[in-house]
Structure formats: structure tokens, C-alpha cells
PDB file of C-alpha atoms in Angstrom:
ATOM      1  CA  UNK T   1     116.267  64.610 123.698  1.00  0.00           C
ATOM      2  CA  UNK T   2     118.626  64.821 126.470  1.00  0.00           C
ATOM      3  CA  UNK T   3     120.272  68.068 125.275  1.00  0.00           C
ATOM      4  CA  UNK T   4     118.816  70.997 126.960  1.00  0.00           C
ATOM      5  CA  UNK T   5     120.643  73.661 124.333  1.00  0.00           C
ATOM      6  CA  UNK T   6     119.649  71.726 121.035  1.00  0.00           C
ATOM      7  CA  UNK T   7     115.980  71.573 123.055  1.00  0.00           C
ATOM      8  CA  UNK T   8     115.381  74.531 123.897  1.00  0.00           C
ATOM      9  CA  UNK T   9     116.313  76.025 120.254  1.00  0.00           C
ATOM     10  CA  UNK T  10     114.633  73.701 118.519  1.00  0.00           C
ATOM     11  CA  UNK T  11     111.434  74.254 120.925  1.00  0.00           C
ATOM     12  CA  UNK T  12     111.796  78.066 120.371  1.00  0.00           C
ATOM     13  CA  UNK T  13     112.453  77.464 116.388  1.00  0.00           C
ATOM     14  CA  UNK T  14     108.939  74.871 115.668  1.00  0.00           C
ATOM     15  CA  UNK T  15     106.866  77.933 118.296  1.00  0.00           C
ATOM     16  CA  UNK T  16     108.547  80.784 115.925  1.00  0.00           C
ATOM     17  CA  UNK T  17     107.496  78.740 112.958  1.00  0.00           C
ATOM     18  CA  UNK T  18     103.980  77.969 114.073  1.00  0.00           C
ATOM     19  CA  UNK T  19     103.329  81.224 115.331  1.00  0.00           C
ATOM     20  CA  UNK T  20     104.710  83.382 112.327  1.00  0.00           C
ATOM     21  CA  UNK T  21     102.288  81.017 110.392  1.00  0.00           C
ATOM     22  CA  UNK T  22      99.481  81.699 112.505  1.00  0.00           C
ATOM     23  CA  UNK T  23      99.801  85.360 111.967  1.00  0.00           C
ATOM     24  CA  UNK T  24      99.741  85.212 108.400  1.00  0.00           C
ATOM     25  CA  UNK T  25      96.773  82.792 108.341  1.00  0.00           C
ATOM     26  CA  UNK T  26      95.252  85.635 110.750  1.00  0.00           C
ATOM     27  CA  UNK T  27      95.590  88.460 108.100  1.00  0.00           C
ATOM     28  CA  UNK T  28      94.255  85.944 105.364  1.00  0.00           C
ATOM     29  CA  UNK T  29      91.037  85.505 107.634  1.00  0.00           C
ATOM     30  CA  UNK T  30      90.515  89.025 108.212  1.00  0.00           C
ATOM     31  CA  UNK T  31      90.669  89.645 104.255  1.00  0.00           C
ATOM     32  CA  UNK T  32      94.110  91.446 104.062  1.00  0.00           C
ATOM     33  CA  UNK T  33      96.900  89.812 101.810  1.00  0.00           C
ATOM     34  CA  UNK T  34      99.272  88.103 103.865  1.00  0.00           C
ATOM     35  CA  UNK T  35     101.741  89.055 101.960  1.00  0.00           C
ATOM     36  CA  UNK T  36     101.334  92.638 101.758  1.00  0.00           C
ATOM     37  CA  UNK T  37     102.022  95.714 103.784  1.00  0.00           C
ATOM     38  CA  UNK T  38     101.043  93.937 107.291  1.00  0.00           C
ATOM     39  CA  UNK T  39     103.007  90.837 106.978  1.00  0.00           C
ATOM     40  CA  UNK T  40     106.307  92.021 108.530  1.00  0.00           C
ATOM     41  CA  UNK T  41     104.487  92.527 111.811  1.00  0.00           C
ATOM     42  CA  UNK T  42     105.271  88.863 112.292  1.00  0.00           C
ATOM     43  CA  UNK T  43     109.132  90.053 112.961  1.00  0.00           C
ATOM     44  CA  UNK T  44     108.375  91.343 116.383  1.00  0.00           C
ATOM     45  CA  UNK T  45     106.226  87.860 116.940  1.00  0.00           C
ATOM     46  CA  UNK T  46     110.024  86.054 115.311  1.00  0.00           C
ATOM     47  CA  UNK T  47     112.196  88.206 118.103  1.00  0.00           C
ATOM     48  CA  UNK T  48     109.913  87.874 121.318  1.00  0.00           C
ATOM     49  CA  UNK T  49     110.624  84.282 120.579  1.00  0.00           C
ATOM     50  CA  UNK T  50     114.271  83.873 119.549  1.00  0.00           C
ATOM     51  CA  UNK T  51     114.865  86.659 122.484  1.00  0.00           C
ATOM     52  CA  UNK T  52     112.552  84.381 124.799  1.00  0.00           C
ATOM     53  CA  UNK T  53     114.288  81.225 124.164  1.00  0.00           C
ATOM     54  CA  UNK T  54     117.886  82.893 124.560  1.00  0.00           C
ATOM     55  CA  UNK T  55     116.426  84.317 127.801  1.00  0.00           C
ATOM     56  CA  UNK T  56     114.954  80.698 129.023  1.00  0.00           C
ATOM     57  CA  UNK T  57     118.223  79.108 128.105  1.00  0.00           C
ATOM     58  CA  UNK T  58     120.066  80.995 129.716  1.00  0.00           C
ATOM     59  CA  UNK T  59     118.345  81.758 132.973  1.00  0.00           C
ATOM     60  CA  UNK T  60     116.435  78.566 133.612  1.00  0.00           C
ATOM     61  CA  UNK T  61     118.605  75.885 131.549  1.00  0.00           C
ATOM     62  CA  UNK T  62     121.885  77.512 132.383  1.00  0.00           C
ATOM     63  CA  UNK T  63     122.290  78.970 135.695  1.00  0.00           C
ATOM     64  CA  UNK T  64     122.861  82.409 133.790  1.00  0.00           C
ATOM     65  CA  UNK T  65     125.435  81.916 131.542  1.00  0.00           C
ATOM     66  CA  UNK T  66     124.800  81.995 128.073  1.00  0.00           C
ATOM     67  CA  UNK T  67     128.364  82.590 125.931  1.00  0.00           C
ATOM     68  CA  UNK T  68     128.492  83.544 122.181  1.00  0.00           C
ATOM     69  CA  UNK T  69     128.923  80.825 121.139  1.00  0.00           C
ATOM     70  CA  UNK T  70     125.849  79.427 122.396  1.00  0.00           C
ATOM     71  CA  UNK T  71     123.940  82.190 121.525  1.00  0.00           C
ATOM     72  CA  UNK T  72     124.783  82.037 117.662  1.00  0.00           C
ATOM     73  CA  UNK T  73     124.189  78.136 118.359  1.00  0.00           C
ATOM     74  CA  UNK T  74     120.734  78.386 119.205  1.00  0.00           C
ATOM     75  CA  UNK T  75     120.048  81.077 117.204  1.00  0.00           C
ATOM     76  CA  UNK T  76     121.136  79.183 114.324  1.00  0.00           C
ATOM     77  CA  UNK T  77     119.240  76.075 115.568  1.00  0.00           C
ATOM     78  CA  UNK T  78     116.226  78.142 115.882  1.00  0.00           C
ATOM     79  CA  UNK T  79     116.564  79.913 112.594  1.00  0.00           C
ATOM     80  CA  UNK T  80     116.938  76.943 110.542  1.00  0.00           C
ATOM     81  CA  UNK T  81     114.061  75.223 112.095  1.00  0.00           C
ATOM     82  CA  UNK T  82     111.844  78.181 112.111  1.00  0.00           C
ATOM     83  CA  UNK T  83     112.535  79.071 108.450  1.00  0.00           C
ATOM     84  CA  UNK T  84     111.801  75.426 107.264  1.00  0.00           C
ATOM     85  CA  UNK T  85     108.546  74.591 109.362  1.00  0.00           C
ATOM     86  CA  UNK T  86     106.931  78.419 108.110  1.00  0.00           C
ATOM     87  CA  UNK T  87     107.895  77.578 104.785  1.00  0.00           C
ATOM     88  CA  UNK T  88     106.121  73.539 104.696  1.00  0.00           C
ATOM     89  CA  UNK T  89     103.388  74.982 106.601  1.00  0.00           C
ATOM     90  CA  UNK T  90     103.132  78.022 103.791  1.00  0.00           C
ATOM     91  CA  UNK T  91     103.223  75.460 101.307  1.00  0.00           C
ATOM     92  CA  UNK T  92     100.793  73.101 102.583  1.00  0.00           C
ATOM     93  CA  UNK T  93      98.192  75.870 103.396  1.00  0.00           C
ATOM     94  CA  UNK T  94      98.365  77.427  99.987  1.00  0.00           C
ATOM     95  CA  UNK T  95      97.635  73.590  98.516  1.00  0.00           C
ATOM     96  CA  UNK T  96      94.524  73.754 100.651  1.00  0.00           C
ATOM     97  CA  UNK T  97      91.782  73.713  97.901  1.00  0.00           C
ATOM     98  CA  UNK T  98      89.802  76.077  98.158  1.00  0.00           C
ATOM     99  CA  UNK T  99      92.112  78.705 100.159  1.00  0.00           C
ATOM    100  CA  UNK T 100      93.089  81.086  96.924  1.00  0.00           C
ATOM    101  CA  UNK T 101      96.127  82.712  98.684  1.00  0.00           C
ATOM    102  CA  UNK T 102      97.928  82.912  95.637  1.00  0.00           C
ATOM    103  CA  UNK T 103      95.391  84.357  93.558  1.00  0.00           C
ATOM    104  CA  UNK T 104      94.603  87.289  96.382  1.00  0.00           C
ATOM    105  CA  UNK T 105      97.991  87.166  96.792  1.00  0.00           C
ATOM    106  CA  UNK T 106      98.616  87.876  92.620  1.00  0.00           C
ATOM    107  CA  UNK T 107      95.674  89.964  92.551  1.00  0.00           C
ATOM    108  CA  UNK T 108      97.036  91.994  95.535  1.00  0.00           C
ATOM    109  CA  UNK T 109     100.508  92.635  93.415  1.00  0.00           C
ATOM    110  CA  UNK T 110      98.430  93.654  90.250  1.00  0.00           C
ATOM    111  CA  UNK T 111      96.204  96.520  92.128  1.00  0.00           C
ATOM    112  CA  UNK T 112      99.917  97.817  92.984  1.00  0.00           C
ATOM    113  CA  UNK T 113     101.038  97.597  89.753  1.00  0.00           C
ATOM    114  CA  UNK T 114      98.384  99.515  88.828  1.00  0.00           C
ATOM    115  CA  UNK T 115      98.186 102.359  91.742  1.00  0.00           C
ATOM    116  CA  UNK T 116     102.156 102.697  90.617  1.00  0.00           C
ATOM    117  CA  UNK T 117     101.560 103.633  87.199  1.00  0.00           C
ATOM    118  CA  UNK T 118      98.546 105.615  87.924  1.00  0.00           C
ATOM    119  CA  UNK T 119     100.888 107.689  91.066  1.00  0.00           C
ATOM    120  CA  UNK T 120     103.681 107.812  88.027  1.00  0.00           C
ATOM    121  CA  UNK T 121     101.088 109.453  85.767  1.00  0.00           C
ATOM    122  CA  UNK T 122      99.922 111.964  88.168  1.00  0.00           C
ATOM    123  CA  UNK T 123     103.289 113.076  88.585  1.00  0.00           C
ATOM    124  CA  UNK T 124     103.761 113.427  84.669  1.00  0.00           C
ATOM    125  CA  UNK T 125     100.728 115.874  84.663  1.00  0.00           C
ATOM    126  CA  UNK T 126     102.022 118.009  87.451  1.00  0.00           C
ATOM    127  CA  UNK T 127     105.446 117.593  86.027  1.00  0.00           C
ATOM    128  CA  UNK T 128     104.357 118.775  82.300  1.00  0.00           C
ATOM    129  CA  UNK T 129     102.183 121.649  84.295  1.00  0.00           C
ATOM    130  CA  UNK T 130     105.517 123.064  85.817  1.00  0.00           C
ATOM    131  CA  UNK T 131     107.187 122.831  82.839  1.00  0.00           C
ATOM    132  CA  UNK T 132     110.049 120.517  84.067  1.00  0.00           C
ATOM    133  CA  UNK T 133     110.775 118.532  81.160  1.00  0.00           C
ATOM    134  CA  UNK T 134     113.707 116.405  82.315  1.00  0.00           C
ATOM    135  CA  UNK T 135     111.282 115.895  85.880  1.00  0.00           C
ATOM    136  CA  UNK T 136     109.148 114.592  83.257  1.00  0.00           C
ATOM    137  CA  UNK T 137     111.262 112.534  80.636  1.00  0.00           C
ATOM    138  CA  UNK T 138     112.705 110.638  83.756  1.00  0.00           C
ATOM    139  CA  UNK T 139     109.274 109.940  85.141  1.00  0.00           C
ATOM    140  CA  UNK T 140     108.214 108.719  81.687  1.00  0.00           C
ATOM    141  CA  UNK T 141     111.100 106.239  81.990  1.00  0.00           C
ATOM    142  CA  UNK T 142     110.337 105.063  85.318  1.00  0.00           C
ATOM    143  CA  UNK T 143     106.877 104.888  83.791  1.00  0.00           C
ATOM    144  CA  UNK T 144     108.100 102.191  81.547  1.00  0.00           C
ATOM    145  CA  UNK T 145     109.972 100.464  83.744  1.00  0.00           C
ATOM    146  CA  UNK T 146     107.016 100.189  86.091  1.00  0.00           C
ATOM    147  CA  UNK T 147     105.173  98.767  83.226  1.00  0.00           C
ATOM    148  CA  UNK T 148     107.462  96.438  82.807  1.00  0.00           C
ATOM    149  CA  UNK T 149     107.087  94.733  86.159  1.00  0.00           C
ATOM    150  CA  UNK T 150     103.374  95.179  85.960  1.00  0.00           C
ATOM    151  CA  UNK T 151     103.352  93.167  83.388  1.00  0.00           C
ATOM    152  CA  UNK T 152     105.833  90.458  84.139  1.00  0.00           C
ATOM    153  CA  UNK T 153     103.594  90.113  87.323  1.00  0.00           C
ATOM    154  CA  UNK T 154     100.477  89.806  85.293  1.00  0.00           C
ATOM    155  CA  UNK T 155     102.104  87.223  82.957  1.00  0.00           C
ATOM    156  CA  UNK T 156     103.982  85.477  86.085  1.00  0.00           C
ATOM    157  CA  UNK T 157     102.125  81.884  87.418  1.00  0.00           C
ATOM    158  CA  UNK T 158     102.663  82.104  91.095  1.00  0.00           C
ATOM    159  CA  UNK T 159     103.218  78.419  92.659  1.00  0.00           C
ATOM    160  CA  UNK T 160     102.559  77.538  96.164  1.00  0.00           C
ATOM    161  CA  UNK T 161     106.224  76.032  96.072  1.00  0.00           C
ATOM    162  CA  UNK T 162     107.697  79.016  94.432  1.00  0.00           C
ATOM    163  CA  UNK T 163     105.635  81.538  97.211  1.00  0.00           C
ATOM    164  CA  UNK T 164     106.771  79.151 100.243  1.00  0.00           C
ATOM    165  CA  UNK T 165     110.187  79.301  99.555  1.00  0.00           C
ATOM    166  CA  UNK T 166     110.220  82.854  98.726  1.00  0.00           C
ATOM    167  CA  UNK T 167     109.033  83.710 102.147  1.00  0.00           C
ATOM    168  CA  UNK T 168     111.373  80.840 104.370  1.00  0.00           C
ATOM    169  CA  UNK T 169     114.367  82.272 102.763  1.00  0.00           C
ATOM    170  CA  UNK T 170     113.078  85.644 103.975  1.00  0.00           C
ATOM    171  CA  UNK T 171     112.528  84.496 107.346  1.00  0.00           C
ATOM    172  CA  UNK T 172     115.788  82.620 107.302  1.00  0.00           C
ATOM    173  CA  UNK T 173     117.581  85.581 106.239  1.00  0.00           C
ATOM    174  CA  UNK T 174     116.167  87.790 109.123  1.00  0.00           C
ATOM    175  CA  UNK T 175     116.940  84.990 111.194  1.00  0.00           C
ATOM    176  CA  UNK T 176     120.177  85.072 110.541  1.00  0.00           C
ATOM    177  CA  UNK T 177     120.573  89.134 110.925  1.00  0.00           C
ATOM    178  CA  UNK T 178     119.133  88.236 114.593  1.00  0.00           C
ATOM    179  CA  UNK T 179     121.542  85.499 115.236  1.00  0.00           C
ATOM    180  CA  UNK T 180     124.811  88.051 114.248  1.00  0.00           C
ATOM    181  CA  UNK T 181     122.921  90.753 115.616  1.00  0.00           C
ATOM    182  CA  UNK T 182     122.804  88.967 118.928  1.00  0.00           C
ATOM    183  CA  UNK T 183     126.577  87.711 118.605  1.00  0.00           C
ATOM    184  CA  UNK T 184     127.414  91.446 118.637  1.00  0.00           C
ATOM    185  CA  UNK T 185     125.707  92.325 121.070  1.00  0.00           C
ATOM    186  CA  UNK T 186     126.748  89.110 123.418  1.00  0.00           C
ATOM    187  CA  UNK T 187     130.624  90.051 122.864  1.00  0.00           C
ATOM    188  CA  UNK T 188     130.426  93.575 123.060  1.00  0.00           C
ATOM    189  CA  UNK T 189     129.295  92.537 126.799  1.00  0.00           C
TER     190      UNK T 189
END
């Protein structure tokens, strides 16, 4: 590819990809969900790389110039490509026989469920102790509510399709807050 811009964001977009992958696959191996509580760690992996290959475009491709427009180009480039190899990779790696990231992943989401109505019960007691009844009728409907979900996501077949694109589109969404976030930034200059 003769191109140095298209390149160098589409470079930057497959390492973001791989890399956000590779984290997730770390917490899997370690025995934490990868979708949980630690996953969003990868973010600060996603920006060392889309600020990296802004930096490398501009300084070693570009003689130190990089205008907005570029900088939404290849952030966009980036994004997209990012977003779309996390997501195949997601979905191949949850195929993987054996693997059982959607069930941990399903089992992970009913233990919350669970600690949430057990929290929203706790409160009820404490709530019915102080005698705060409308503390406690609107606790009993949040109660219900909770319930509700907990039981959707007990009922709910996860698919390794379903999952994968879940999670791209979250990627490709905080992609896209970096992109605009870096277009502000690049004409406020």
C-alpha cells in the first residue's frame, strides 16, 4: 500500500484490535470474566494506540503536520478497523470448543443479578427498621424491577455472534468519542 495515511491507520487499527483482544483473552486466563468489571481497562490499551499512531503519523510520516482532517481520517480508519477485527476475533474465540466464555460470561451476569436483589433486600430491612415506608415501597419496586432483569438474563441464550457484536459496537462507539474528541482538540489548536 503506497499510502502512508491509510497505512499507518489501518496498522494502528489491526494492533488496537489484536491487542484489545489479547487483554480480554488475558482476564479469561486468569479466571476473571472478560466481560465484567476489568474489561474497560482495555480503553487505555485502545488510546495509547490511536494516540500512538496519530503521533507516528504525524511526526515520522508527516514532517509534523497532522491537520483535522487527517486526524478524524485516521481515526476513523483506525476505529472501523479496530472495531471489526476485536469483534471476528471475539467471535471466533468464543466458537473455540471448549473455551465456555459465554457460559462464565452468563454465569458472571446471574451472580449479579443475584448480589442486586440480595443488596435491594438489605436495604428493605434497614428501611422497614427506620420506619421509612415510602424509602421502602420504592425499594420494593426497584426490587421488582431488578427481578425482572434477573430473570430475563437467566432465560436469555447468549450467542457468540450476539456477544461479538455487542462488544465491536462498544469499541466502535468509543472509537468514535476518541476520533471527535481528538478533532476538538486538533482545532481548538
Amino acid at each position: 500500500m503506497k499510502n502512508p495515511f491509510v497505512k499507518t491507520a489501518l496498522i494502528g487499527g489491526l494492533a488496537a484490535g489484536v491487542f484489545c483482544f489479547l487483554y480480554l483473552v488475558f482476564l479469561y486466563v486468569i479466571g476473571t470474566n472478560p466481560f465484567g468489571r476489568y474489561k474497560y481497562i482495555y480503553l487505555g490499551l485502545y488510546a495509547v494506540f490511536f494516540g500512538g499512531t496519530l503521533w507516528y503519523f504525524r511526526f515520522k510520516q508527516n514532517g509534523g503536520r497532522l491537520s483535522m482532517g487527517r486526524a478524524i481520517g485516521i481515526g476513523l480508519i483506525l476505529n472501523s478497523t479496530a472495531a471489526l477485527l476485536y469483534g471476528l476475533l471475539l467471535f471466533i474465540w468464543m466458537l473455540i470448543p471448549g473455551t465456555e466464555v459465554i457460559s462464565r460470561h452468563q454465569n458472571a451476569l446471574v451472580e449479579l443479578g443475584k448480589s442486586n436483589v440480595t443488596f435491594i433486600e438489605e436495604q428493605m430491612k434497614v428501611s422497614k427498621e427506620l420506619n421509612d415506608e415510602e424509602a421502602y415501597q420504592n425499594l420494593q419496586e426497584q426490587k421488582k424491577e431488578v427481578e425482572q432483569v434477573f430473570n430475563d438474563i437467566k432465560n436469555a441464550e447468549l450467542t457468540a455472534g450476539g456477544l461479538a457484536l455487542d462488544q465491536g459496537i462498544g469499541l466502535l462507539l468509543i472509537g468514535m468519542f476518541l476520533t471527535f474528541l481528538t478533532a476538538i482538540l486538533f482545532k481548538a489548536k
